[in-house]
Amino acid sequence: MSATTTPRRGAAAGAAADPVHAAESLLHAAACARIPCAPVRDLIGDDDQEAAYAVQSLGIARRVAEGARIVGRKIGLTSPAVQAQFGVATPDYGVLLDDMVADDREPLDLDRFLQPRVEAEVAFVLGRDLDSPTTHVADVIRATEFVLPAIEVVDSRIAGWDIRITDTIADNASSGAVVLGTTPRRLDGLDLAGVGMRLDHAGGPVSTGAGSACLGSPVIAVAWLARAVARHGRPLRAGEVVLSGALGPMVDATQGVFHARLDGLGQVRTEFTGHAATTAAATTGGAA
């Protein structure tokens, strides 16, 4: 495949007899070739979320079979404005693998991504399982061992970020990487809804926001996730890291240092080096 060829539906259709396997093959080929592909909604439809999660599960199973380890989950589409853009009333979720996690100040090579963007979040580290489909915020508070400031790198295997809800779900909720801060904070006395966020790059702010932008509070977002994954038979487990959703608009990842400050939680930073495999041709205007 040439460096200028975008993988199309036909590239995957011959590899599998059904749309779910064909969509997973298309996304896998895009990741391996370092070339974004056509939207997988062409294969599984615009609104069949169950099919999209089935594609995601196949992709994660492939990565685990190759040696990756599941270390947590991420929540996307927590902003009401972005939900309206996608025509949905709920967030979505993806899976975090061990090779997606970086430490504070650890440099990231842009070449490992295709169309990377950056957003700041609160990361929850669980001390107990959350395995009930009726989990509520008090359960989340009891189960949370500590929280950390985090920078999420979102990425899309879909060309030009031309995504709808089934595209991003199938593509593991447009996951790329996460950089975790190193100073844990207990939830005691923390008002996560009121947490202010500022993300700086090149000496100035590029994104600002607050915890209330995340379904009203990051704790509410994690409770939603716990219920959703329990219903799908994949409950949250003790020790897992949960990215609770963006506190402000995402921005393109470019060379240099990105520095996030979250009130009461501390700060986290990373430096991007090199060049991304491609650049986004379009913007979704929100958070993944």
CSV table of C-alpha atoms in Angstrom, one decimal:
chain,number,residue,atom,x,y,z
A,1,MET,CA,0.0,0.0,0.0
A,2,SER,CA,1.5,3.4,-1.0
A,3,ALA,CA,2.0,6.2,1.5
A,4,THR,CA,-0.7,8.2,-0.2
A,5,THR,CA,-3.4,5.6,-0.3
A,6,THR,CA,-6.3,5.7,2.2
A,7,PRO,CA,-7.5,2.3,3.2
A,8,ARG,CA,-11.0,1.9,2.0
A,9,ARG,CA,-13.9,-0.4,2.8
A,10,GLY,CA,-12.9,-2.9,0.2
A,11,ALA,CA,-9.5,-3.4,1.8
A,12,ALA,CA,-11.3,-4.9,4.8
A,13,ALA,CA,-14.4,-6.4,3.3
A,14,GLY,CA,-12.4,-9.3,1.7
A,15,ALA,CA,-10.8,-10.1,5.1
A,16,ALA,CA,-14.1,-10.8,6.9
A,17,ALA,CA,-17.6,-12.0,6.0
A,18,ASP,CA,-19.6,-9.7,8.2
A,19,PRO,CA,-19.5,-5.9,8.8
A,20,VAL,CA,-18.2,-6.0,12.3
A,21,HIS,CA,-15.1,-8.0,11.4
A,22,ALA,CA,-14.7,-5.9,8.3
A,23,ALA,CA,-14.8,-2.7,10.3
A,24,GLU,CA,-12.2,-4.0,12.8
A,25,SER,CA,-9.9,-5.1,10.0
A,26,LEU,CA,-10.2,-1.7,8.4
A,27,LEU,CA,-9.2,0.1,11.6
A,28,HIS,CA,-6.4,-2.3,12.2
A,29,ALA,CA,-5.0,-1.9,8.7
A,30,ALA,CA,-5.1,1.9,9.2
A,31,ALA,CA,-3.2,1.7,12.4
A,32,CYS,CA,-0.6,-0.6,11.0
A,33,ALA,CA,-0.2,1.3,7.7
A,34,ARG,CA,-0.1,4.7,9.6
A,35,ILE,CA,-2.7,5.9,7.1
A,36,PRO,CA,-6.2,7.0,8.3
A,37,CYS,CA,-9.1,5.1,6.7
A,38,ALA,CA,-12.6,5.8,5.5
A,39,PRO,CA,-15.4,6.0,8.1
A,40,VAL,CA,-16.4,2.5,9.4
A,41,ARG,CA,-20.0,3.8,9.5
A,42,ASP,CA,-20.0,2.9,5.8
A,43,LEU,CA,-19.9,-0.7,7.1
A,44,ILE,CA,-21.9,-0.8,10.4
A,45,GLY,CA,-24.2,2.1,10.0
A,46,ASP,CA,-24.5,5.5,11.6
A,47,ASP,CA,-26.3,4.6,14.8
A,48,ASP,CA,-25.8,0.9,15.7
A,49,GLN,CA,-23.9,1.4,18.9
A,50,GLU,CA,-24.0,-2.3,19.8
A,51,ALA,CA,-22.2,-3.1,16.5
A,52,ALA,CA,-19.7,-0.4,17.1
A,53,TYR,CA,-18.9,-1.7,20.6
A,54,ALA,CA,-18.5,-5.2,19.1
A,55,VAL,CA,-15.9,-3.7,16.7
A,56,GLN,CA,-14.2,-2.1,19.6
A,57,SER,CA,-14.1,-5.4,21.5
A,58,LEU,CA,-12.6,-7.2,18.6
A,59,GLY,CA,-9.9,-4.6,18.3
A,60,ILE,CA,-9.1,-4.8,22.0
A,61,ALA,CA,-9.1,-8.6,21.9
A,62,ARG,CA,-6.6,-8.5,19.0
A,63,ARG,CA,-4.3,-6.1,21.0
A,64,VAL,CA,-4.5,-8.3,24.2
A,65,ALA,CA,-3.7,-11.4,22.1
A,66,GLU,CA,-0.6,-9.5,20.9
A,67,GLY,CA,0.5,-9.0,24.5
A,68,ALA,CA,-1.1,-5.7,25.6
A,69,ARG,CA,-2.7,-5.5,29.0
A,70,ILE,CA,-6.0,-3.7,29.9
A,71,VAL,CA,-5.3,-1.1,32.6
A,72,GLY,CA,-8.5,1.0,32.6
A,73,ARG,CA,-11.2,2.8,30.7
A,74,LYS,CA,-11.9,6.2,29.2
A,75,ILE,CA,-15.1,8.2,28.9
A,76,GLY,CA,-15.8,10.3,25.8
A,77,LEU,CA,-18.6,12.6,24.6
A,78,THR,CA,-19.2,14.0,28.1
A,79,SER,CA,-20.0,17.5,26.8
A,80,PRO,CA,-23.7,18.2,26.0
A,81,ALA,CA,-22.6,20.3,22.9
A,82,VAL,CA,-20.6,17.4,21.5
A,83,GLN,CA,-23.4,14.9,22.3
A,84,ALA,CA,-25.8,17.2,20.3
A,85,GLN,CA,-23.3,17.2,17.4
A,86,PHE,CA,-23.3,13.4,17.3
A,87,GLY,CA,-27.1,13.2,17.8
A,88,VAL,CA,-26.8,11.1,21.0
A,89,ALA,CA,-27.9,11.6,24.6
A,90,THR,CA,-25.1,9.7,26.4
A,91,PRO,CA,-21.3,9.5,26.4
A,92,ASP,CA,-19.3,6.6,25.0
A,93,TYR,CA,-16.4,4.7,26.4
A,94,GLY,CA,-13.1,3.0,25.4
A,95,VAL,CA,-10.4,0.8,26.9
A,96,LEU,CA,-7.0,1.9,28.1
A,97,LEU,CA,-4.0,-0.5,27.4
A,98,ASP,CA,-0.7,-0.5,29.2
A,99,ASP,CA,1.2,0.9,26.3
A,100,MET,CA,-1.0,4.0,26.2
A,101,VAL,CA,0.1,5.2,29.6
A,102,ALA,CA,2.9,7.7,30.1
A,103,ASP,CA,4.2,9.4,33.2
A,104,ASP,CA,4.3,13.1,34.0
A,105,ARG,CA,7.0,14.9,31.9
A,106,GLU,CA,7.6,11.9,29.8
A,107,PRO,CA,8.1,12.9,26.2
A,108,LEU,CA,5.8,11.5,23.5
A,109,ASP,CA,6.8,11.1,19.9
A,110,LEU,CA,4.1,12.5,17.6
A,111,ASP,CA,5.0,9.8,15.1
A,112,ARG,CA,3.2,7.2,17.1
A,113,PHE,CA,-0.1,9.0,16.4
A,114,LEU,CA,-2.0,9.7,13.3
A,115,GLN,CA,-4.1,12.9,14.0
A,116,PRO,CA,-3.4,13.6,17.7
A,117,ARG,CA,-5.3,16.1,19.8
A,118,VAL,CA,-4.9,17.0,23.5
A,119,GLU,CA,-7.3,17.5,26.4
A,120,ALA,CA,-7.0,17.8,30.2
A,121,GLU,CA,-9.0,15.5,32.5
A,122,VAL,CA,-9.3,14.0,36.0
A,123,ALA,CA,-8.1,10.4,36.2
A,124,PHE,CA,-9.6,8.1,38.9
A,125,VAL,CA,-7.7,5.2,40.3
A,126,LEU,CA,-10.1,2.6,41.8
A,127,GLY,CA,-9.5,0.8,45.1
A,128,ARG,CA,-12.6,-1.3,44.8
A,129,ASP,CA,-14.6,-3.0,42.0
A,130,LEU,CA,-17.6,-1.1,40.6
A,131,ASP,CA,-19.6,-4.0,39.2
A,132,SER,CA,-23.2,-3.0,39.6
A,133,PRO,CA,-25.5,-1.7,36.8
A,134,THR,CA,-27.0,0.6,39.4
A,135,THR,CA,-23.8,2.2,40.6
A,136,HIS,CA,-24.3,5.8,41.9
A,137,VAL,CA,-22.0,8.6,42.9
A,138,ALA,CA,-21.6,7.5,46.5
A,139,ASP,CA,-20.4,4.1,45.2
A,140,VAL,CA,-17.8,5.9,43.0
A,141,ILE,CA,-16.6,8.0,45.9
A,142,ARG,CA,-16.2,5.0,48.2
A,143,ALA,CA,-14.4,3.0,45.5
A,144,THR,CA,-12.0,5.7,44.4
A,145,GLU,CA,-8.5,5.3,46.0
A,146,PHE,CA,-7.2,8.6,44.6
A,147,VAL,CA,-7.4,11.0,41.6
A,148,LEU,CA,-4.7,12.4,39.4
A,149,PRO,CA,-4.5,15.2,36.9
A,150,ALA,CA,-4.1,13.8,33.4
A,151,ILE,CA,-3.5,14.8,29.8
A,152,GLU,CA,-5.3,12.6,27.3
A,153,VAL,CA,-4.0,12.3,23.7
A,154,VAL,CA,-7.0,11.5,21.6
A,155,ASP,CA,-6.5,10.2,18.1
A,156,SER,CA,-8.5,8.9,15.2
A,157,ARG,CA,-7.8,6.2,12.6
A,158,ILE,CA,-10.6,7.8,10.5
A,159,ALA,CA,-9.3,10.2,7.9
A,160,GLY,CA,-9.8,13.9,8.6
A,161,TRP,CA,-11.6,13.1,11.9
A,162,ASP,CA,-14.7,12.6,9.8
A,163,ILE,CA,-16.5,10.7,12.6
A,164,ARG,CA,-20.0,9.9,13.8
A,165,ILE,CA,-20.9,8.1,17.0
A,166,THR,CA,-20.3,4.6,15.6
A,167,ASP,CA,-16.9,5.6,14.1
A,168,THR,CA,-15.5,6.8,17.4
A,169,ILE,CA,-16.9,3.9,19.4
A,170,ALA,CA,-15.5,1.3,17.0
A,171,ASP,CA,-12.2,3.2,17.1
A,172,ASN,CA,-11.9,2.6,20.8
A,173,ALA,CA,-13.5,6.0,21.6
A,174,SER,CA,-10.7,7.7,19.5
A,175,SER,CA,-8.1,6.7,22.1
A,176,GLY,CA,-4.4,7.5,21.8
A,177,ALA,CA,-2.5,7.9,25.1
A,178,VAL,CA,-2.7,9.3,28.6
A,179,VAL,CA,-0.1,11.1,30.6
A,180,LEU,CA,-0.7,10.8,34.4
A,181,GLY,CA,0.3,13.2,37.1
A,182,THR,CA,2.3,11.8,40.0
A,183,THR,CA,0.7,13.4,43.1
A,184,PRO,CA,-2.4,11.5,44.2
A,185,ARG,CA,-5.3,13.4,45.9
A,186,ARG,CA,-8.0,11.8,48.0
A,187,LEU,CA,-11.6,12.9,47.2
A,188,ASP,CA,-12.1,14.1,50.7
A,189,GLY,CA,-13.0,17.8,50.5
A,190,LEU,CA,-12.5,18.0,46.8
A,191,ASP,CA,-15.2,19.6,44.8
A,192,LEU,CA,-14.5,18.0,41.4
A,193,ALA,CA,-17.4,19.9,39.8
A,194,GLY,CA,-15.7,23.2,40.7
A,195,VAL,CA,-12.2,22.2,39.6
A,196,GLY,CA,-10.8,24.7,37.2
A,197,MET,CA,-8.5,23.7,34.4
A,198,ARG,CA,-6.0,25.5,32.3
A,199,LEU,CA,-3.9,23.9,29.5
A,200,ASP,CA,-0.9,25.8,28.3
A,201,HIS,CA,1.3,25.4,25.2
A,202,ALA,CA,4.0,27.7,23.8
A,203,GLY,CA,3.8,30.0,26.8
A,204,GLY,CA,0.0,30.6,26.9
A,205,PRO,CA,-3.4,29.0,27.5
A,206,VAL,CA,-4.9,27.0,24.7
A,207,SER,CA,-7.8,25.4,26.6
A,208,THR,CA,-9.7,26.3,29.8
A,209,GLY,CA,-12.6,24.6,31.5
A,210,ALA,CA,-14.0,23.1,34.7
A,211,GLY,CA,-15.2,19.9,36.2
A,212,SER,CA,-18.8,20.9,35.7
A,213,ALA,CA,-18.3,20.5,31.9
A,214,CYS,CA,-18.0,16.8,32.4
A,215,LEU,CA,-21.6,15.6,32.8
A,216,GLY,CA,-21.9,18.1,35.7
A,217,SER,CA,-19.0,16.4,37.6
A,218,PRO,CA,-16.3,13.9,36.8
A,219,VAL,CA,-17.8,11.7,39.6
A,220,ILE,CA,-21.1,11.6,37.8
A,221,ALA,CA,-19.3,10.6,34.6
A,222,VAL,CA,-17.5,7.7,36.3
A,223,ALA,CA,-20.8,6.5,37.8
A,224,TRP,CA,-22.3,6.6,34.3
A,225,LEU,CA,-19.4,4.5,33.0
A,226,ALA,CA,-19.6,2.0,35.8
A,227,ARG,CA,-23.3,1.4,35.0
A,228,ALA,CA,-22.7,1.1,31.3
A,229,VAL,CA,-19.8,-1.3,31.4
A,230,ALA,CA,-21.5,-3.5,34.0
A,231,ARG,CA,-24.5,-3.8,31.7
A,232,HIS,CA,-22.1,-5.0,29.0
A,233,GLY,CA,-20.5,-7.5,31.3
A,234,ARG,CA,-17.2,-5.7,31.6
A,235,PRO,CA,-17.3,-4.0,35.0
A,236,LEU,CA,-14.7,-1.7,36.4
A,237,ARG,CA,-12.1,-3.4,38.6
A,238,ALA,CA,-9.9,-2.3,41.5
A,239,GLY,CA,-6.6,-0.9,40.3
A,240,GLU,CA,-8.0,0.4,37.0
A,241,VAL,CA,-7.5,3.9,35.8
A,242,VAL,CA,-10.6,5.8,34.6
A,243,LEU,CA,-10.3,8.9,32.5
A,244,SER,CA,-13.5,10.8,33.3
A,245,GLY,CA,-13.8,13.1,30.3
A,246,ALA,CA,-12.5,16.4,29.1
A,247,LEU,CA,-12.8,19.5,31.2
A,248,GLY,CA,-12.4,21.8,28.2
A,249,PRO,CA,-12.0,21.9,24.4
A,250,MET,CA,-9.4,19.7,22.8
A,251,VAL,CA,-6.6,21.2,20.8
A,252,ASP,CA,-4.2,19.9,18.1
A,253,ALA,CA,-1.1,18.2,19.5
A,254,THR,CA,2.0,19.9,18.1
A,255,GLN,CA,5.7,19.9,19.0
A,256,GLY,CA,6.5,21.4,22.4
A,257,VAL,CA,5.3,21.2,26.0
A,258,PHE,CA,1.7,20.9,27.0
A,259,HIS,CA,1.2,21.8,30.7
A,260,ALA,CA,-2.2,21.2,32.4
A,261,ARG,CA,-3.1,22.7,35.8
A,262,LEU,CA,-6.1,21.5,37.7
A,263,ASP,CA,-7.2,23.4,40.8
A,264,GLY,CA,-6.6,21.3,43.9
A,265,LEU,CA,-5.2,18.4,42.0
A,266,GLY,CA,-1.9,19.7,40.8
A,267,GLN,CA,-0.3,19.7,37.4
A,268,VAL,CA,0.9,17.4,34.6
A,269,ARG,CA,2.9,18.0,31.5
A,270,THR,CA,4.3,16.3,28.5
A,271,GLU,CA,6.5,17.3,25.6
A,272,PHE,CA,5.7,16.2,22.0
A,273,THR,CA,8.6,15.6,19.7
A,274,GLY,CA,8.7,14.6,16.0
A,275,HIS,CA,5.8,14.8,13.6
A,276,ALA,CA,2.4,13.1,13.5
A,277,ALA,CA,1.8,10.6,10.7
A,278,THR,CA,-0.8,13.0,9.2
A,279,THR,CA,-2.7,16.1,10.2
A,280,ALA,CA,-6.5,16.4,10.7
A,281,ALA,CA,-8.3,17.9,7.8
A,282,ALA,CA,-11.3,18.8,9.8
A,283,THR,CA,-12.2,19.7,13.4
A,284,THR,CA,-15.0,18.3,15.4
A,285,GLY,CA,-15.1,21.4,17.6
A,286,GLY,CA,-15.4,19.4,20.9
A,287,ALA,CA,-13.9,16.7,23.1
A,288,ALA,CA,-13.6,13.0,22.4
